[in-house]
Tab-separated table of C-alpha atoms in Angstrom:
chain	number	residue	atom	x	y	z
D	626	UNK	CA	-30.298	7.523	-10.411
D	627	UNK	CA	-31.651	9.061	-7.210
D	628	UNK	CA	-35.419	8.875	-6.859
D	629	UNK	CA	-37.253	12.114	-7.764
D	630	UNK	CA	-40.367	11.981	-5.619
D	631	UNK	CA	-41.768	15.452	-5.064
D	632	UNK	CA	-39.810	18.688	-5.053
D	633	UNK	CA	-36.059	18.258	-4.833
D	634	UNK	CA	-34.937	20.283	-1.820
D	635	UNK	CA	-31.725	20.609	0.083
D	636	UNK	CA	-32.950	18.466	3.021
D	637	UNK	CA	-34.731	15.818	0.963
D	638	UNK	CA	-31.698	15.318	-1.256
D	639	UNK	CA	-29.408	14.818	1.734
D	640	UNK	CA	-31.925	12.383	3.233
D	641	UNK	CA	-31.954	10.330	0.052
D	642	UNK	CA	-28.166	10.267	0.026
D	643	UNK	CA	-28.025	9.002	3.590
D	644	UNK	CA	-30.770	6.433	3.121
D	645	UNK	CA	-29.063	4.999	0.067
D	646	UNK	CA	-25.729	4.955	1.928
D	647	UNK	CA	-24.137	7.279	-0.618
D	648	UNK	CA	-23.994	4.567	-3.236
D	649	UNK	CA	-24.677	6.873	-6.153
D	650	UNK	CA	-22.154	8.946	-8.062
D	651	UNK	CA	-21.678	12.513	-6.893
D	652	UNK	CA	-21.658	13.591	-10.521
D	653	UNK	CA	-25.288	12.497	-10.764
D	654	UNK	CA	-26.219	14.715	-7.843
D	655	UNK	CA	-24.365	17.660	-9.271
D	656	UNK	CA	-26.019	17.199	-12.646
D	657	UNK	CA	-29.471	17.151	-11.017
D	658	UNK	CA	-28.713	20.438	-9.308
D	659	UNK	CA	-28.053	21.986	-12.706
D	660	UNK	CA	-31.463	20.915	-13.956
D	661	UNK	CA	-33.440	23.907	-12.706
D	662	UNK	CA	-36.787	22.452	-13.810
D	663	UNK	CA	-36.432	19.775	-11.123
D	664	UNK	CA	-35.258	22.103	-8.389
D	665	UNK	CA	-38.115	23.855	-6.540
D	666	UNK	CA	-35.977	25.607	-3.974
D	667	UNK	CA	-34.481	29.039	-4.620
D	668	UNK	CA	-31.061	28.895	-6.327
D	669	UNK	CA	-29.225	30.339	-3.280
D	670	UNK	CA	-30.400	27.370	-1.188
D	671	UNK	CA	-28.660	24.964	-3.526
D	672	UNK	CA	-25.492	26.949	-2.972
D	673	UNK	CA	-25.592	26.756	0.822
D	674	UNK	CA	-22.094	26.155	2.239
D	675	UNK	CA	-23.426	23.257	4.333
D	676	UNK	CA	-24.871	21.628	1.236
D	677	UNK	CA	-21.729	22.119	-0.819
D	678	UNK	CA	-19.714	20.764	2.094
D	679	UNK	CA	-21.867	17.651	2.221
D	680	UNK	CA	-21.361	17.026	-1.480
D	681	UNK	CA	-17.624	17.693	-1.161
D	682	UNK	CA	-17.427	15.259	1.760
D	683	UNK	CA	-19.132	12.576	-0.302
D	684	UNK	CA	-16.754	13.244	-3.183
D	685	UNK	CA	-13.663	13.077	-0.973
D	686	UNK	CA	-14.598	10.056	1.102
D	687	UNK	CA	-16.591	8.154	-1.498
D	688	UNK	CA	-19.078	5.707	-0.045
D	689	UNK	CA	-16.824	4.553	2.755
D	690	UNK	CA	-19.218	5.171	5.633
D	691	UNK	CA	-18.748	1.534	6.644
D	692	UNK	CA	-15.498	0.162	8.139
D	693	UNK	CA	-12.722	0.911	5.681
D	694	UNK	CA	-10.983	-2.410	5.261
D	695	UNK	CA	-12.957	-4.843	7.414
D	696	UNK	CA	-15.855	-5.798	5.137
D	697	UNK	CA	-16.947	-9.088	6.669
D	698	UNK	CA	-20.690	-8.537	6.222
D	699	UNK	CA	-22.729	-11.723	6.261
D	700	UNK	CA	-25.296	-10.383	3.831
D	701	UNK	CA	-24.581	-9.859	0.150
D	702	UNK	CA	-23.537	-6.259	-0.445
D	703	UNK	CA	-24.721	-3.878	-3.125
D	704	UNK	CA	-22.299	-2.916	-5.929
D	705	UNK	CA	-20.249	0.213	-5.397
D	706	UNK	CA	-20.096	3.001	-8.027
D	707	UNK	CA	-17.897	2.019	-10.950
D	708	UNK	CA	-16.328	5.494	-10.967
D	709	UNK	CA	-15.465	5.481	-7.257
D	710	UNK	CA	-11.716	5.311	-7.996
D	711	UNK	CA	-11.655	8.495	-10.046
D	712	UNK	CA	-9.846	10.684	-10.750
D	713	UNK	CA	-7.604	8.197	-12.539
D	714	UNK	CA	-3.872	8.969	-12.835
D	715	UNK	CA	-2.677	10.798	-15.921
D	716	UNK	CA	-1.720	8.872	-19.047
D	717	UNK	CA	1.547	7.091	-18.337
D	718	UNK	CA	4.579	6.610	-20.549
D	719	UNK	CA	4.154	2.848	-20.960
D	720	UNK	CA	0.365	2.850	-20.649
D	721	UNK	CA	0.125	1.105	-17.258
D	722	UNK	CA	-1.467	2.153	-13.987
D	723	UNK	CA	0.054	0.748	-10.793
D	724	UNK	CA	-2.185	0.372	-7.754
D	725	UNK	CA	-2.925	-1.691	-4.669
D	726	UNK	CA	-5.883	-2.620	-2.514
D	727	UNK	CA	-6.739	-4.927	0.339
D	728	UNK	CA	-9.791	-5.973	2.307
D	729	UNK	CA	-10.648	-8.342	5.129
D	730	UNK	CA	-13.661	-10.629	4.701
D	731	UNK	CA	-14.433	-14.326	5.060
D	732	UNK	CA	-14.041	-16.823	2.250
D	733	UNK	CA	-14.542	-20.561	2.615
D	734	UNK	CA	-11.591	-22.744	1.683
D	735	UNK	CA	-13.291	-24.115	-1.424
D	736	UNK	CA	-14.122	-20.573	-2.604
D	737	UNK	CA	-10.540	-19.446	-2.075
D	738	UNK	CA	-9.236	-21.954	-4.615
D	739	UNK	CA	-12.009	-21.158	-7.099
D	740	UNK	CA	-11.465	-17.404	-6.768
D	741	UNK	CA	-7.715	-17.816	-7.198
D	742	UNK	CA	-8.151	-19.811	-10.413
D	743	UNK	CA	-10.696	-17.373	-11.820
D	744	UNK	CA	-8.532	-14.326	-11.081
D	745	UNK	CA	-5.397	-15.940	-12.492
D	746	UNK	CA	-7.176	-16.694	-15.768
D	747	UNK	CA	-9.444	-13.687	-16.277
D	748	UNK	CA	-7.223	-10.948	-14.882
D	749	UNK	CA	-4.357	-12.049	-17.093
D	750	UNK	CA	-6.321	-13.000	-20.222
D	751	UNK	CA	-9.030	-10.340	-20.226
D	752	UNK	CA	-7.427	-7.434	-18.354
D	753	UNK	CA	-3.757	-7.838	-19.274
D	754	UNK	CA	-2.830	-7.436	-15.627
D	755	UNK	CA	0.511	-8.195	-13.980
D	756	UNK	CA	1.165	-8.225	-10.267
D	757	UNK	CA	1.201	-10.105	-6.990
D	758	UNK	CA	-2.147	-11.099	-5.485
D	759	UNK	CA	-2.618	-12.922	-2.185
D	760	UNK	CA	-5.986	-14.431	-1.386
D	761	UNK	CA	-7.000	-16.541	1.599
D	762	UNK	CA	-9.893	-17.219	3.973
D	763	UNK	CA	-9.415	-13.733	5.494
D	764	UNK	CA	-9.637	-11.685	2.291
D	765	UNK	CA	-7.365	-10.276	-0.402
D	766	UNK	CA	-4.162	-8.237	-0.702
D	767	UNK	CA	-3.261	-7.033	-4.209
D	768	UNK	CA	-0.419	-5.065	-5.776
D	769	UNK	CA	-0.665	-4.798	-9.542
D	770	UNK	CA	-0.089	-2.949	-12.796
D	771	UNK	CA	-2.840	-2.833	-15.413
D	772	UNK	CA	-3.199	-1.291	-18.887
D	773	UNK	CA	-4.851	2.050	-18.240
D	774	UNK	CA	-7.709	1.297	-20.642
D	775	UNK	CA	-8.648	-1.656	-18.414
D	776	UNK	CA	-8.511	0.114	-15.049
D	777	UNK	CA	-12.257	0.737	-14.916
D	778	UNK	CA	-12.885	-2.822	-16.126
D	779	UNK	CA	-11.122	-4.094	-13.005
D	780	UNK	CA	-13.638	-2.252	-10.821
D	781	UNK	CA	-16.444	-3.637	-12.995
D	782	UNK	CA	-15.076	-7.153	-12.463
D	783	UNK	CA	-14.838	-6.702	-8.699
D	784	UNK	CA	-18.372	-5.338	-8.381
D	785	UNK	CA	-19.795	-8.114	-10.577
D	786	UNK	CA	-18.383	-10.945	-8.449
D	787	UNK	CA	-20.380	-11.915	-5.357
D	788	UNK	CA	-17.229	-12.585	-3.312
D	789	UNK	CA	-15.866	-9.056	-3.866
D	790	UNK	CA	-18.957	-6.932	-4.501
D	791	UNK	CA	-19.042	-3.963	-2.134
D	792	UNK	CA	-15.946	-5.179	-0.283
D	793	UNK	CA	-13.000	-3.530	-2.055
D	794	UNK	CA	-12.219	0.082	-0.965
D	795	UNK	CA	-10.917	2.703	-3.344
D	796	UNK	CA	-7.766	1.787	-5.221
D	797	UNK	CA	-4.562	3.084	-3.661
D	798	UNK	CA	-2.794	4.624	-6.661
D	799	UNK	CA	0.995	4.427	-6.780
D	800	UNK	CA	3.138	7.547	-6.616
D	801	UNK	CA	4.899	6.613	-9.855
D	802	UNK	CA	3.253	4.522	-12.576
D	803	UNK	CA	4.753	1.979	-14.935
D	804	UNK	CA	4.588	-1.771	-15.471
D	805	UNK	CA	6.070	-2.809	-12.150
D	806	UNK	CA	5.757	-6.609	-12.430
D	807	UNK	CA	6.799	-9.183	-15.013
D	808	UNK	CA	3.741	-11.423	-14.803
D	809	UNK	CA	0.578	-12.071	-12.804
D	810	UNK	CA	0.821	-14.375	-9.802
D	811	UNK	CA	-2.321	-15.098	-7.778
D	812	UNK	CA	-1.383	-17.165	-4.751
D	813	UNK	CA	-3.237	-18.693	-1.840
D	814	UNK	CA	-1.281	-17.504	1.173
D	815	UNK	CA	-1.732	-15.290	4.271
D	816	UNK	CA	-2.287	-11.609	3.543
D	817	UNK	CA	0.415	-10.670	6.057
D	818	UNK	CA	3.041	-13.094	7.356
D	819	UNK	CA	2.160	-12.818	11.044
D	820	UNK	CA	3.565	-16.210	11.946
D	821	UNK	CA	0.165	-17.213	13.340
D	822	UNK	CA	-3.478	-17.484	12.419
D	823	UNK	CA	-5.432	-14.247	12.144
D	824	UNK	CA	-9.154	-14.388	12.811
D	825	UNK	CA	-12.008	-12.083	11.909
D	826	UNK	CA	-12.636	-11.233	15.562
D	827	UNK	CA	-9.160	-9.694	15.770
D	828	UNK	CA	-9.312	-7.960	12.379
D	829	UNK	CA	-12.664	-6.381	13.258
D	830	UNK	CA	-10.867	-4.108	15.765
D	831	UNK	CA	-9.783	-1.605	13.151
D	832	UNK	CA	-7.354	1.118	14.235
D	833	UNK	CA	-8.189	4.761	13.576
D	834	UNK	CA	-7.276	5.717	10.022
D	835	UNK	CA	-5.874	9.183	9.375
D	836	UNK	CA	-5.857	10.660	5.883
D	837	UNK	CA	-2.483	12.181	4.905
D	838	UNK	CA	-3.788	15.665	5.758
D	839	UNK	CA	-4.927	14.542	9.210
D	840	UNK	CA	-1.685	12.615	9.723
D	841	UNK	CA	0.337	15.714	8.856
D	842	UNK	CA	-1.746	17.879	11.164
D	843	UNK	CA	-1.479	15.578	14.176
D	844	UNK	CA	2.247	14.928	13.815
D	845	UNK	CA	2.972	18.639	13.438
D	846	UNK	CA	0.888	19.406	16.514
D	847	UNK	CA	2.820	16.803	18.502
D	848	UNK	CA	6.143	18.199	17.261
D	849	UNK	CA	5.131	21.724	18.232
D	850	UNK	CA	3.998	20.603	21.675
D	851	UNK	CA	7.193	18.672	22.378
D	852	UNK	CA	9.331	21.532	21.119
D	853	UNK	CA	7.515	24.037	23.339
D	854	UNK	CA	7.842	21.866	26.433
D	855	UNK	CA	10.308	18.960	26.053
D	856	UNK	CA	9.778	17.970	29.699
D	857	UNK	CA	6.010	17.673	29.344
D	858	UNK	CA	6.082	13.948	28.789
D	859	UNK	CA	7.673	11.330	26.550
D	860	UNK	CA	6.520	11.872	22.954
D	861	UNK	CA	3.912	9.432	21.615
D	862	UNK	CA	5.229	6.473	19.689
D	863	UNK	CA	5.647	6.825	15.925
D	864	UNK	CA	6.501	3.361	14.620
D	865	UNK	CA	7.688	2.394	11.148
D	866	UNK	CA	6.021	-1.005	10.603
D	867	UNK	CA	8.174	-1.843	7.596
D	868	UNK	CA	11.263	-4.027	7.422
D	869	UNK	CA	14.579	-2.431	8.360
D	870	UNK	CA	15.905	-2.286	4.809
D	871	UNK	CA	12.803	-0.403	3.622
D	872	UNK	CA	13.526	2.447	6.031
D	873	UNK	CA	17.092	2.811	4.755
D	874	UNK	CA	16.030	4.944	1.793
D	875	UNK	CA	13.234	6.929	3.436
D	876	UNK	CA	11.186	7.410	6.607
D	877	UNK	CA	9.165	9.900	8.657
D	878	UNK	CA	11.010	12.274	10.940
D	879	UNK	CA	11.212	10.939	14.476
D	880	UNK	CA	10.011	7.430	13.602
D	881	UNK	CA	11.207	4.372	15.496
D	882	UNK	CA	12.464	1.854	12.913
D	883	UNK	CA	12.846	-1.597	14.497
D	884	UNK	CA	15.818	-3.600	13.226
D	885	UNK	CA	13.720	-6.523	11.963
D	886	UNK	CA	12.971	-8.143	8.629
D	887	UNK	CA	9.694	-9.976	9.333
D	888	UNK	CA	6.295	-8.817	10.555
D	889	UNK	CA	6.341	-11.387	13.363
D	890	UNK	CA	9.601	-9.976	14.734
D	891	UNK	CA	8.233	-6.456	14.298
D	892	UNK	CA	5.213	-7.191	16.492
D	893	UNK	CA	7.475	-8.493	19.261
D	894	UNK	CA	9.461	-5.234	19.153
D	895	UNK	CA	6.277	-3.128	19.039
D	896	UNK	CA	4.901	-4.852	22.128
D	897	UNK	CA	8.143	-4.046	23.910
D	898	UNK	CA	7.916	-0.391	22.875
D	899	UNK	CA	4.340	-0.171	24.134
D	900	UNK	CA	5.047	-1.906	27.409
D	901	UNK	CA	4.688	0.409	30.369
D	902	UNK	CA	2.729	3.032	28.449
D	903	UNK	CA	-0.852	3.924	29.309
D	904	UNK	CA	-3.340	1.979	27.205
D	905	UNK	CA	-5.022	5.262	26.272
D	906	UNK	CA	-1.838	6.916	25.008
D	907	UNK	CA	-1.786	7.455	21.225
D	908	UNK	CA	0.331	5.118	19.121
D	909	UNK	CA	1.072	6.184	15.542
D	910	UNK	CA	2.207	3.703	12.917
D	911	UNK	CA	2.726	3.610	9.172
D	912	UNK	CA	3.842	1.197	6.458
D	913	UNK	CA	4.036	1.076	2.663
D	914	UNK	CA	0.385	0.755	1.674
D	915	UNK	CA	-1.469	0.270	4.944
D	916	UNK	CA	-2.191	-3.435	5.352
D	917	UNK	CA	0.571	-4.191	7.870
D	918	UNK	CA	-0.672	-1.343	10.060
D	919	UNK	CA	-4.279	-2.524	9.732
D	920	UNK	CA	-3.229	-5.910	11.070
D	921	UNK	CA	-0.816	-4.571	13.696
D	922	UNK	CA	-3.338	-1.972	14.850
D	923	UNK	CA	-6.065	-4.594	15.180
D	924	UNK	CA	-3.755	-6.821	17.227
D	925	UNK	CA	-2.792	-3.967	19.557
D	926	UNK	CA	-6.409	-2.962	20.021
D	927	UNK	CA	-7.373	-6.506	21.021
D	928	UNK	CA	-4.549	-6.298	23.573
D	929	UNK	CA	-6.107	-3.225	25.148
D	930	UNK	CA	-4.424	-0.296	23.388
D	931	UNK	CA	-7.384	1.921	22.591
D	932	UNK	CA	-5.747	4.808	20.730
D	933	UNK	CA	-3.933	3.284	17.758
D	934	UNK	CA	-3.698	5.592	14.745
D	935	UNK	CA	-2.415	4.606	11.315
D	936	UNK	CA	-1.697	6.425	8.060
D	937	UNK	CA	-4.453	5.436	5.658
D	938	UNK	CA	-2.922	4.267	2.389
D	939	UNK	CA	0.542	4.292	3.927
D	940	UNK	CA	3.560	6.083	2.502
D	941	UNK	CA	2.082	5.587	-0.976
D	942	UNK	CA	-0.898	7.827	-0.160
D	943	UNK	CA	1.334	10.303	1.671
D	944	UNK	CA	3.603	10.557	-1.371
D	945	UNK	CA	0.642	11.477	-3.563
D	946	UNK	CA	-0.382	14.025	-0.933
D	947	UNK	CA	3.085	15.602	-0.997
D	948	UNK	CA	3.080	15.857	-4.775
D	949	UNK	CA	-0.328	17.484	-4.725
D	950	UNK	CA	0.627	20.221	-2.271
D	951	UNK	CA	1.295	23.734	-3.495
D	952	UNK	CA	4.634	23.827	-1.646
D	953	UNK	CA	5.538	20.326	-2.814
D	954	UNK	CA	8.073	18.424	-0.752
D	955	UNK	CA	9.193	21.424	1.321
D	956	UNK	CA	6.709	20.673	4.069
D	957	UNK	CA	6.898	16.875	3.848
D	958	UNK	CA	7.495	15.049	7.119
D	959	UNK	CA	8.721	12.053	5.127
D	960	UNK	CA	12.230	12.203	3.751
D	961	UNK	CA	13.489	10.147	0.831
D	962	UNK	CA	11.983	7.256	-1.118
D	963	UNK	CA	9.255	4.712	-0.469
D	964	UNK	CA	10.514	1.138	-0.924
D	965	UNK	CA	8.330	-1.048	-3.164
D	966	UNK	CA	8.231	-4.819	-3.565
D	967	UNK	CA	8.330	-4.820	-7.363
D	968	UNK	CA	10.656	-4.037	-10.253
D	969	UNK	CA	10.815	-0.361	-9.265
D	970	UNK	CA	12.267	-1.117	-5.802
D	971	UNK	CA	11.271	2.378	-4.776
D	972	UNK	CA	9.366	5.520	-5.726
D	973	UNK	CA	10.336	9.100	-4.896
D	974	UNK	CA	8.484	10.986	-2.165
D	975	UNK	CA	11.057	13.765	-1.738
D	976	UNK	CA	14.363	14.445	-3.487
D	977	UNK	CA	16.500	14.080	-0.360
D	978	UNK	CA	18.957	11.187	-0.610
D	979	UNK	CA	19.191	9.687	2.880
D	980	UNK	CA	21.243	6.553	2.136
D	981	UNK	CA	24.579	5.683	0.574
D	982	UNK	CA	25.997	3.094	-1.793
D	983	UNK	CA	26.891	-0.150	-0.017
D	984	UNK	CA	29.976	-0.555	-2.202
D	985	UNK	CA	31.614	2.870	-2.342
D	986	UNK	CA	29.751	4.996	0.213
D	987	UNK	CA	28.559	7.661	-2.242
D	988	UNK	CA	25.117	9.225	-1.595
D	989	UNK	CA	22.607	6.910	-3.240
D	990	UNK	CA	19.075	5.575	-2.729
D	991	UNK	CA	18.783	3.059	-5.572
D	992	UNK	CA	18.155	-0.496	-4.406
D	993	UNK	CA	19.117	-3.357	-6.694
D	994	UNK	CA	19.460	-7.128	-6.623
D	995	UNK	CA	22.708	-8.801	-7.563
D	996	UNK	CA	22.467	-9.803	-11.233
D	997	UNK	CA	23.505	-13.319	-10.243
D	998	UNK	CA	20.099	-14.700	-9.280
D	999	UNK	CA	21.745	-17.355	-7.123
D	1000	UNK	CA	23.148	-14.537	-5.002
D	1001	UNK	CA	20.231	-12.072	-5.403
D	1002	UNK	CA	21.625	-9.881	-2.610
D	1003	UNK	CA	19.436	-6.809	-2.022
D	1004	UNK	CA	21.654	-3.750	-1.618
D	1005	UNK	CA	22.059	-0.082	-2.546
D	1006	UNK	CA	24.267	0.513	-5.562
D	1007	UNK	CA	25.200	3.730	-7.354
D	1008	UNK	CA	25.433	3.865	-11.140
D	1009	UNK	CA	29.247	3.974	-11.092
D	1010	UNK	CA	29.466	0.770	-9.043
D	1011	UNK	CA	26.764	-0.843	-11.180
D	1012	UNK	CA	28.947	-0.311	-14.257
D	1013	UNK	CA	32.117	-1.347	-12.466
D	1014	UNK	CA	30.683	-4.568	-11.029
D	1015	UNK	CA	28.331	-5.458	-13.911
D	1016	UNK	CA	25.284	-4.861	-11.675
D	1017	UNK	CA	26.429	-7.545	-9.226
D	1018	UNK	CA	27.653	-7.532	-5.655
D	1019	UNK	CA	31.182	-7.564	-7.071
D	1020	UNK	CA	32.371	-11.107	-6.423
D	1021	UNK	CA	34.143	-12.911	-9.291
D	1022	UNK	CA	31.560	-15.696	-9.163
D	1023	UNK	CA	28.654	-13.281	-9.555
D	1024	UNK	CA	30.364	-11.241	-12.288
D	1025	UNK	CA	31.107	-14.415	-14.267
D	1026	UNK	CA	27.517	-15.607	-13.994
D	1027	UNK	CA	26.180	-12.176	-14.939
D	1028	UNK	CA	28.083	-12.513	-18.230
D	1029	UNK	CA	26.651	-15.976	-19.025
D	1030	UNK	CA	23.926	-16.573	-21.573
D	1031	UNK	CA	20.600	-18.079	-20.538
D	1032	UNK	CA	21.588	-21.481	-21.882
D	1033	UNK	CA	24.895	-21.376	-19.985
D	1034	UNK	CA	23.080	-20.511	-16.750
D	1035	UNK	CA	20.692	-23.405	-17.249
D	1036	UNK	CA	23.576	-25.765	-17.893
D	1037	UNK	CA	25.498	-24.511	-14.849
D	1038	UNK	CA	22.752	-24.169	-12.285
D	1039	UNK	CA	23.719	-22.910	-8.847
D	1040	UNK	CA	21.652	-23.131	-5.637
D	1041	UNK	CA	20.913	-19.976	-3.637
D	1042	UNK	CA	23.974	-18.623	-1.850
D	1043	UNK	CA	22.217	-16.719	0.944
D	1044	UNK	CA	19.243	-17.409	3.170
D	1045	UNK	CA	16.524	-14.748	3.236
D	1046	UNK	CA	17.685	-12.961	6.393
D	1047	UNK	CA	21.220	-12.581	5.057
D	1048	UNK	CA	20.060	-11.622	1.562
D	1049	UNK	CA	18.331	-8.474	2.853
D	1050	UNK	CA	21.219	-7.517	5.179
D	1051	UNK	CA	24.077	-6.409	2.908
D	1052	UNK	CA	25.921	-5.060	5.947
D	1053	UNK	CA	26.384	-8.680	7.014
D	1054	UNK	CA	27.818	-9.543	3.608
D	1055	UNK	CA	29.969	-6.566	2.642
D	1056	UNK	CA	33.210	-6.292	4.559
D	1057	UNK	CA	36.930	-6.863	4.295
D	1058	UNK	CA	36.546	-10.516	3.307
D	1059	UNK	CA	33.106	-10.432	1.694
D	1060	UNK	CA	34.292	-11.353	-1.825
D	1061	UNK	CA	36.145	-14.427	-0.609
D	1062	UNK	CA	33.138	-15.462	1.512
D	1063	UNK	CA	30.822	-15.275	-1.502
D	1064	UNK	CA	33.218	-17.390	-3.538
D	1065	UNK	CA	33.661	-19.963	-0.762
D	1066	UNK	CA	29.906	-20.281	-0.257
D	1067	UNK	CA	29.339	-20.593	-3.989
D	1068	UNK	CA	31.934	-23.383	-4.249
D	1069	UNK	CA	30.535	-25.156	-1.160
D	1070	UNK	CA	26.976	-25.161	-2.544
D	1071	UNK	CA	27.842	-26.015	-6.139
C-alpha cells in the first residue's frame, strides 16, 4: 500500500509513485482516489487529464521503467506486483494458457544446475506446467503452457525466488491458447544458438523496443514516405530474423527474409545487408517472440549501428494487437500465420493464406511433420494430402511405419533419415524422384 502521509494530492501521489519505482498495483491507486475521505484536493483535480494519463501510462507499461529484458542488476531486486501480467486471457477450451518470457541476467554455473532441477520438479509437480525452458549463465528463455488456475502462481513463484525476483518482464501471451507441449523440459543450454559465447557486456546494449502500435505507426510512415517519393533514398531495412521456413506461412509486407535456417547464418546475412549503410540509419527487425531480435539488436549495436529498432513481443504481440483492433486484420501489415515451435506449428494473425501445399500445390498454411518420426520432415500439407498419404511425406517406407503399432516401431527401430538442414527444407526433398530417394536412404541407414 502506498504511504498516506499528509493530504493526498495530485503531485504528492505522483511523487510517491516515482520514488517507489511504480512497484505498486495501479488498482490500489485507483481505489485510493475513490476514498474521498483521504483526498483533500477538489474532485476535479483528481480528474486532471495529465493525472489520468499518468495512471494510464503506468497501467499500460507496468513497472518496466528499467531496461526491458536486460536485468543484470548486482543488487537483489524487489518483488514485482503479482498482478502485473493482467488482464489474463479468457477461459480457454482445454483450460491452458500459453505464454513466453525471457530475460538476461547473470547466474553462476552452480546456480544454473540448481535452478534447472528446482524448476523441472516444482513447475511440473506443483504447477502442472508443460513447455520448453532454456536456462544458462546469461538468463532464461521460456515457452510454456500452464493450467489457467496456476498462471498467477507462476508469477508468485518467480517473485519468491531470489534468482528471478524482479527480473522477469510481463508474460507474452500467445495469440491462440491451448496445451501446446507434451511435457515439461528444462534444459541447460544457450538462450539463442548464436554459435558463439554471448556476454553481458554485449547484451546490455539493448535495441529500441517498439510496441505494436508504435511499430505500425513507424512502418506506415516509412511506406507513405517511400510511396510519395520513391527516389528519396533506399528504404530502411526491415529484416525477418526468423528461419526461412517460418516466413513461408506469414511475414510483414516488405520484409527481407534471409534464406537461412540458423541464427548464426542469419547474423552473417544481416551484416551483409547492413554493410555500406550509415550507422545512424534505422534498422527494423522482428521475430516470433522477441528474443532473437534482442540478441541480434545488441550485437549490431556493439558493432556501431546506433538505430536498431525491434518489435517488442515479436509477431506474437503483434497478432494480439491485430485481434484487438476495431478493424481487425484489415489494417494488419503482417499477412498470414505466425510459426510456433510447439504442437500448434502456427497461430493465425490474419486469414490470408500465403503458402501452398508441398505435395499438391493447393493453397495451404498448415505445417506438419511426417508421421514417420525417423523421417520427421517439416512441410506444408493440406487436409486432402494428409488423408491420402496417412499424414506422411508420401513415401512407402513412411506410410508403412505410420501404420505400425508402438511395439512394432520399437522392434523395428530406424535411425533418422534426414539431417536437420534437409529436414526443414522440403523443397530439397520433394521432386520427381523424392519417393525413391527416401526409400533408398531408409534402406541405407537401416
